[in-house]
Amino acid sequence: VQLQASGGGSVQAGGSLRLSCVASGHMANRYVMGWFRQAPGKEREFVATVTFNSAATYYADFVRGRFIISRDNAGNTVYLQMNALKPEDTALYYCAATNVPTTDQRKYTSWGRGTLVTVSS
């Protein structure tokens, strides 16, 4: 499956952004989809994931209550609504796909190019 993320940009602290990730390829809407991020000088980390039928979602503690992951299988698109953004949310955000619900990035087999989110104080 091929993934294309978009929606990044620059916002002030407290603002919101919505990231999108369009999947294409065979059975693209049957994958578990996740969002990860990599801040400058730091390792890539898990943000959120959603099962193929949206029955379950999982979040990193540092975004729970602020970010919402959702998907539109008809449009093969996964979203990450980011609210109450903080400067520490500044990072390159990646979407990824896997066959099993997991927060372990090593198990994600397809990755999109990142979209940059910059939050200023």
Coordinates of N, CA and C in Angstrom, one line a residue:
V1 N 0.8 -1.2 0.0 CA 0.0 0.0 0.0 C 0.9 1.2 0.0
Q2 N 0.5 2.3 -0.8 CA 1.2 3.5 -0.8 C 0.5 4.6 0.0
L3 N 1.2 5.4 0.7 CA 0.6 6.4 1.6 C 1.1 7.8 1.3
Q4 N 0.2 8.7 1.3 CA 0.6 10.1 1.1 C 0.0 11.0 2.2
A5 N 0.8 11.5 3.0 CA 0.4 12.4 4.1 C 0.4 13.9 3.7
S6 N -0.5 14.6 4.3 CA -0.6 16.1 4.0 C -1.2 16.8 5.2
G7 N -1.2 18.1 5.2 CA -1.9 18.8 6.2 C -1.0 19.5 7.2
G8 N 0.2 19.3 7.1 CA 1.1 19.9 8.1 C 1.2 21.4 7.8
G9 N 1.8 22.2 8.8 CA 1.9 23.6 8.6 C 2.4 24.2 9.9
S10 N 2.3 25.5 10.0 CA 2.8 26.3 11.2 C 1.6 26.9 11.9
V11 N 1.5 26.7 13.2 CA 0.5 27.2 14.0 C 1.0 27.7 15.3
Q12 N 0.3 28.5 16.0 CA 0.7 29.0 17.3 C 0.2 28.0 18.4
A13 N 0.8 28.0 19.5 CA 0.4 27.1 20.6 C -1.1 27.3 20.9
G14 N -1.8 26.2 21.1 CA -3.2 26.2 21.4 C -4.0 26.1 20.1
G15 N -3.4 26.1 19.0 CA -4.1 26.0 17.7 C -4.4 24.6 17.3
S16 N -4.9 24.4 16.1 CA -5.3 23.1 15.7 C -4.9 22.9 14.2
L17 N -4.6 21.6 13.9 CA -4.3 21.2 12.5 C -5.0 19.8 12.3
R18 N -5.3 19.5 11.1 CA -5.8 18.2 10.7 C -4.9 17.6 9.7
L19 N -4.3 16.5 10.0 CA -3.4 15.8 9.0 C -4.3 14.7 8.3
S20 N -4.0 14.5 7.0 CA -4.6 13.5 6.3 C -3.6 12.6 5.7
C21 N -4.0 11.3 5.5 CA -3.2 10.3 4.9 C -4.0 9.5 3.9
V22 N -3.7 9.6 2.6 CA -4.5 8.8 1.6 C -3.7 7.6 1.3
A23 N -4.4 6.4 1.4 CA -3.8 5.2 1.0 C -4.3 4.7 -0.3
S24 N -3.4 4.1 -1.1 CA -3.8 3.5 -2.4 C -3.1 2.2 -2.5
G25 N -3.7 1.3 -3.3 CA -3.2 0.0 -3.5 C -4.3 -1.0 -3.1
H26 N -3.9 -2.3 -3.3 CA -4.8 -3.4 -3.1 C -5.2 -3.4 -1.6
M27 N -6.5 -3.5 -1.4 CA -7.2 -3.5 -0.1 C -6.6 -2.5 0.9
A28 N -6.4 -1.3 0.4 CA -5.8 -0.2 1.2 C -6.6 0.1 2.4
N29 N -8.0 -0.1 2.4 CA -8.8 0.2 3.5 C -8.9 -0.9 4.5
R30 N -8.1 -2.0 4.4 CA -8.2 -3.1 5.3 C -7.0 -3.1 6.3
Y31 N -6.1 -2.1 6.2 CA -5.0 -2.0 7.0 C -5.2 -1.3 8.3
V32 N -4.5 -1.6 9.4 CA -4.5 -0.8 10.6 C -3.6 0.4 10.2
M33 N -4.0 1.5 10.6 CA -3.3 2.7 10.2 C -2.8 3.5 11.5
G34 N -1.6 4.0 11.4 CA -1.0 4.7 12.5 C -0.4 6.0 12.1
W35 N -0.2 6.8 13.1 CA 0.6 8.1 13.0 C 1.7 8.0 13.9
F36 N 2.9 8.5 13.4 CA 4.1 8.6 14.2 C 4.7 9.9 14.0
R37 N 5.6 10.3 14.8 CA 6.3 11.6 14.6 C 7.7 11.5 15.1
Q38 N 8.5 12.4 14.5 CA 9.9 12.5 14.8 C 10.3 14.0 14.9
A39 N 10.6 14.4 16.2 CA 11.0 15.7 16.4 C 12.5 15.9 16.1
P40 N 13.0 17.1 15.9 CA 14.4 17.3 15.6 C 15.3 16.7 16.7
G41 N 16.2 15.9 16.3 CA 17.2 15.3 17.3 C 16.6 14.2 18.2
K42 N 15.4 13.8 17.9 CA 14.8 12.7 18.7 C 14.5 11.5 17.8
E43 N 14.2 10.4 18.4 CA 13.8 9.2 17.7 C 12.3 9.3 17.3
R44 N 11.9 8.6 16.3 CA 10.5 8.5 15.9 C 9.7 7.8 16.9
E45 N 8.5 8.3 17.2 CA 7.7 7.8 18.3 C 6.2 7.6 17.8
F46 N 5.6 6.7 18.5 CA 4.2 6.4 18.2 C 3.3 7.6 18.7
V47 N 2.2 7.9 17.9 CA 1.3 8.9 18.2 C -0.1 8.3 18.4
A48 N -0.6 7.6 17.4 CA -2.0 7.1 17.5 C -2.1 6.0 16.4
T49 N -3.1 5.1 16.6 CA -3.4 4.1 15.6 C -4.9 3.8 15.7
V50 N -5.4 3.3 14.6 CA -6.8 3.0 14.4 C -7.0 1.7 13.7
T51 N -7.8 0.8 14.1 CA -8.0 -0.5 13.4 C -8.8 -0.3 12.1
F52 N -8.8 -1.3 11.3 CA -9.3 -1.1 9.9 C -10.8 -0.7 9.9
N53 N -11.5 -1.2 10.9 CA -13.0 -0.9 11.0 C -13.3 0.2 12.0
S54 N -12.3 0.9 12.5 CA -12.5 2.0 13.5 C -13.0 1.5 14.8
A55 N -13.0 0.2 15.1 CA -13.5 -0.3 16.3 C -12.6 0.0 17.5
A56 N -11.4 0.3 17.3 CA -10.5 0.6 18.4 C -9.5 1.6 17.9
T57 N -9.1 2.5 18.9 CA -8.1 3.5 18.7 C -7.1 3.4 19.9
Y58 N -5.9 3.8 19.7 CA -4.9 3.8 20.7 C -4.1 5.1 20.6
Y59 N -3.7 5.7 21.7 CA -3.0 7.0 21.7 C -1.8 6.9 22.6
A60 N -0.8 7.6 22.3 CA 0.3 7.9 23.2 C -0.2 8.8 24.3
D61 N 0.3 8.6 25.5 CA -0.1 9.4 26.6 C 0.0 10.9 26.4
F62 N 1.0 11.3 25.7 CA 1.2 12.7 25.6 C 0.2 13.4 24.6
V63 N -0.6 12.6 23.9 CA -1.6 13.3 23.0 C -3.0 12.9 23.3
R64 N -3.2 12.0 24.3 CA -4.5 11.5 24.6 C -5.3 12.7 25.2
G65 N -6.5 12.9 24.6 CA -7.4 14.0 25.0 C -7.2 15.3 24.1
R66 N -6.1 15.3 23.3 CA -5.9 16.4 22.4 C -6.0 16.0 21.0
F67 N -5.5 14.8 20.6 CA -5.5 14.4 19.2 C -6.6 13.3 19.1
I68 N -7.2 13.3 17.9 CA -8.2 12.3 17.5 C -7.8 11.6 16.2
I69 N -7.7 10.3 16.2 CA -7.4 9.6 14.9 C -8.8 9.1 14.4
S70 N -9.0 9.2 13.1 CA -10.2 8.6 12.5 C -9.9 8.2 11.1
R71 N -10.8 7.5 10.5 CA -10.6 7.1 9.1 C -11.9 7.1 8.3
D72 N -11.8 7.2 7.0 CA -12.9 7.2 6.1 C -12.5 6.1 5.1
N73 N -13.0 4.9 5.3 CA -12.6 3.8 4.4 C -13.1 4.0 3.0
A74 N -14.2 4.7 2.8 CA -14.7 4.9 1.5 C -13.7 5.8 0.7
G75 N -13.0 6.7 1.4 CA -12.1 7.5 0.7 C -10.6 7.1 0.9
N76 N -10.5 5.9 1.6 CA -9.1 5.4 1.9 C -8.3 6.5 2.6
T77 N -8.8 7.2 3.5 CA -8.1 8.3 4.2 C -8.2 8.1 5.7
V78 N -7.1 8.4 6.3 CA -6.9 8.5 7.7 C -6.6 9.9 8.2
Y79 N -7.2 10.3 9.2 CA -7.0 11.7 9.7 C -6.4 11.7 11.1
L80 N -5.7 12.8 11.4 CA -5.3 13.0 12.7 C -5.6 14.5 13.0
Q81 N -6.7 14.6 13.8 CA -7.1 15.9 14.3 C -6.3 16.3 15.5
M82 N -5.5 17.4 15.4 CA -4.6 17.8 16.5 C -5.1 19.1 17.1
N83 N -5.5 19.1 18.3 CA -6.0 20.3 19.0 C -5.1 20.6 20.2
A84 N -5.2 21.8 20.6 CA -4.4 22.3 21.8 C -3.0 22.0 21.6
L85 N -2.5 22.4 20.4 CA -1.1 22.0 20.1 C -0.1 22.8 21.0
K86 N 1.0 22.1 21.2 CA 2.1 22.6 22.1 C 3.3 22.7 21.3
P87 N 4.3 23.6 21.6 CA 5.5 23.6 20.9 C 6.2 22.3 20.9
E88 N 6.1 21.5 21.9 CA 6.7 20.1 21.9 C 6.1 19.2 20.9
D89 N 5.0 19.6 20.3 CA 4.4 18.7 19.2 C 5.0 19.0 17.9
T90 N 5.9 19.9 17.8 CA 6.7 20.2 16.6 C 7.4 18.9 16.1
A91 N 7.2 18.5 14.9 CA 7.8 17.3 14.5 C 7.4 17.0 13.0
L92 N 8.1 16.0 12.4 CA 7.7 15.5 11.1 C 6.7 14.3 11.4
Y93 N 5.5 14.4 10.9 CA 4.5 13.4 11.2 C 4.4 12.4 10.0
Y94 N 4.4 11.2 10.3 CA 4.3 10.1 9.3 C 3.1 9.3 9.5
C95 N 2.4 8.8 8.5 CA 1.4 7.8 8.6 C 2.0 6.5 8.1
A96 N 1.5 5.4 8.6 CA 2.0 4.1 8.3 C 0.9 3.1 8.4
A97 N 1.1 1.9 7.8 CA 0.1 0.9 7.7 C 0.7 -0.5 8.2
T98 N -0.2 -1.3 8.8 CA 0.2 -2.6 9.2 C -1.0 -3.5 9.2
N99 N -0.7 -4.8 9.4 CA -1.8 -5.8 9.4 C -2.4 -6.1 10.8
V100 N -1.7 -5.6 11.8 CA -2.1 -6.0 13.2 C -2.2 -4.7 14.0
P101 N -3.1 -4.6 15.0 CA -3.2 -3.4 15.8 C -1.9 -3.4 16.7
T102 N -1.1 -2.4 16.6 CA 0.1 -2.3 17.4 C 0.6 -0.9 17.5
T103 N 1.3 -0.6 18.6 CA 1.9 0.7 18.7 C 3.4 0.6 18.3
D104 N 3.9 -0.6 18.0 CA 5.3 -0.9 17.7 C 5.6 -0.5 16.2
Q105 N 6.3 0.5 16.0 CA 6.6 1.0 14.7 C 7.3 0.0 13.8
R106 N 8.0 -1.0 14.5 CA 8.8 -2.0 13.7 C 7.8 -2.9 13.0
K107 N 6.6 -2.9 13.4 CA 5.6 -3.8 12.7 C 4.8 -3.1 11.6
Y108 N 5.1 -1.9 11.4 CA 4.4 -1.2 10.3 C 5.2 -1.4 9.0
T109 N 4.6 -1.8 8.0 CA 5.3 -2.2 6.8 C 5.3 -1.2 5.7
S110 N 4.4 -0.2 5.7 CA 4.3 0.8 4.7 C 4.3 2.1 5.4
W111 N 5.1 3.1 4.8 CA 5.2 4.4 5.4 C 5.1 5.4 4.3
G112 N 4.4 6.5 4.7 CA 4.4 7.7 3.8 C 5.5 8.6 4.1
R113 N 5.6 9.6 3.3 CA 6.6 10.7 3.5 C 6.0 11.6 4.6
G114 N 6.8 12.2 5.4 CA 6.3 12.9 6.5 C 5.8 14.3 6.1
T115 N 4.9 14.8 7.0 CA 4.4 16.2 6.8 C 4.8 16.9 8.1
L116 N 5.3 18.1 7.9 CA 5.9 18.9 9.0 C 4.9 19.7 9.7
V117 N 4.9 19.6 11.0 CA 4.1 20.4 11.9 C 5.0 21.2 12.8
T118 N 4.8 22.5 12.7 CA 5.6 23.5 13.6 C 4.7 24.3 14.4
V119 N 4.9 24.2 15.8 CA 4.1 24.9 16.7 C 4.9 25.9 17.4
S120 N 4.5 27.2 17.3 CA 5.3 28.2 17.9 C 4.6 28.7 19.2
S121 N 5.5 29.2 20.1 CA 4.9 29.6 21.4 C 4.5 31.1 21.4

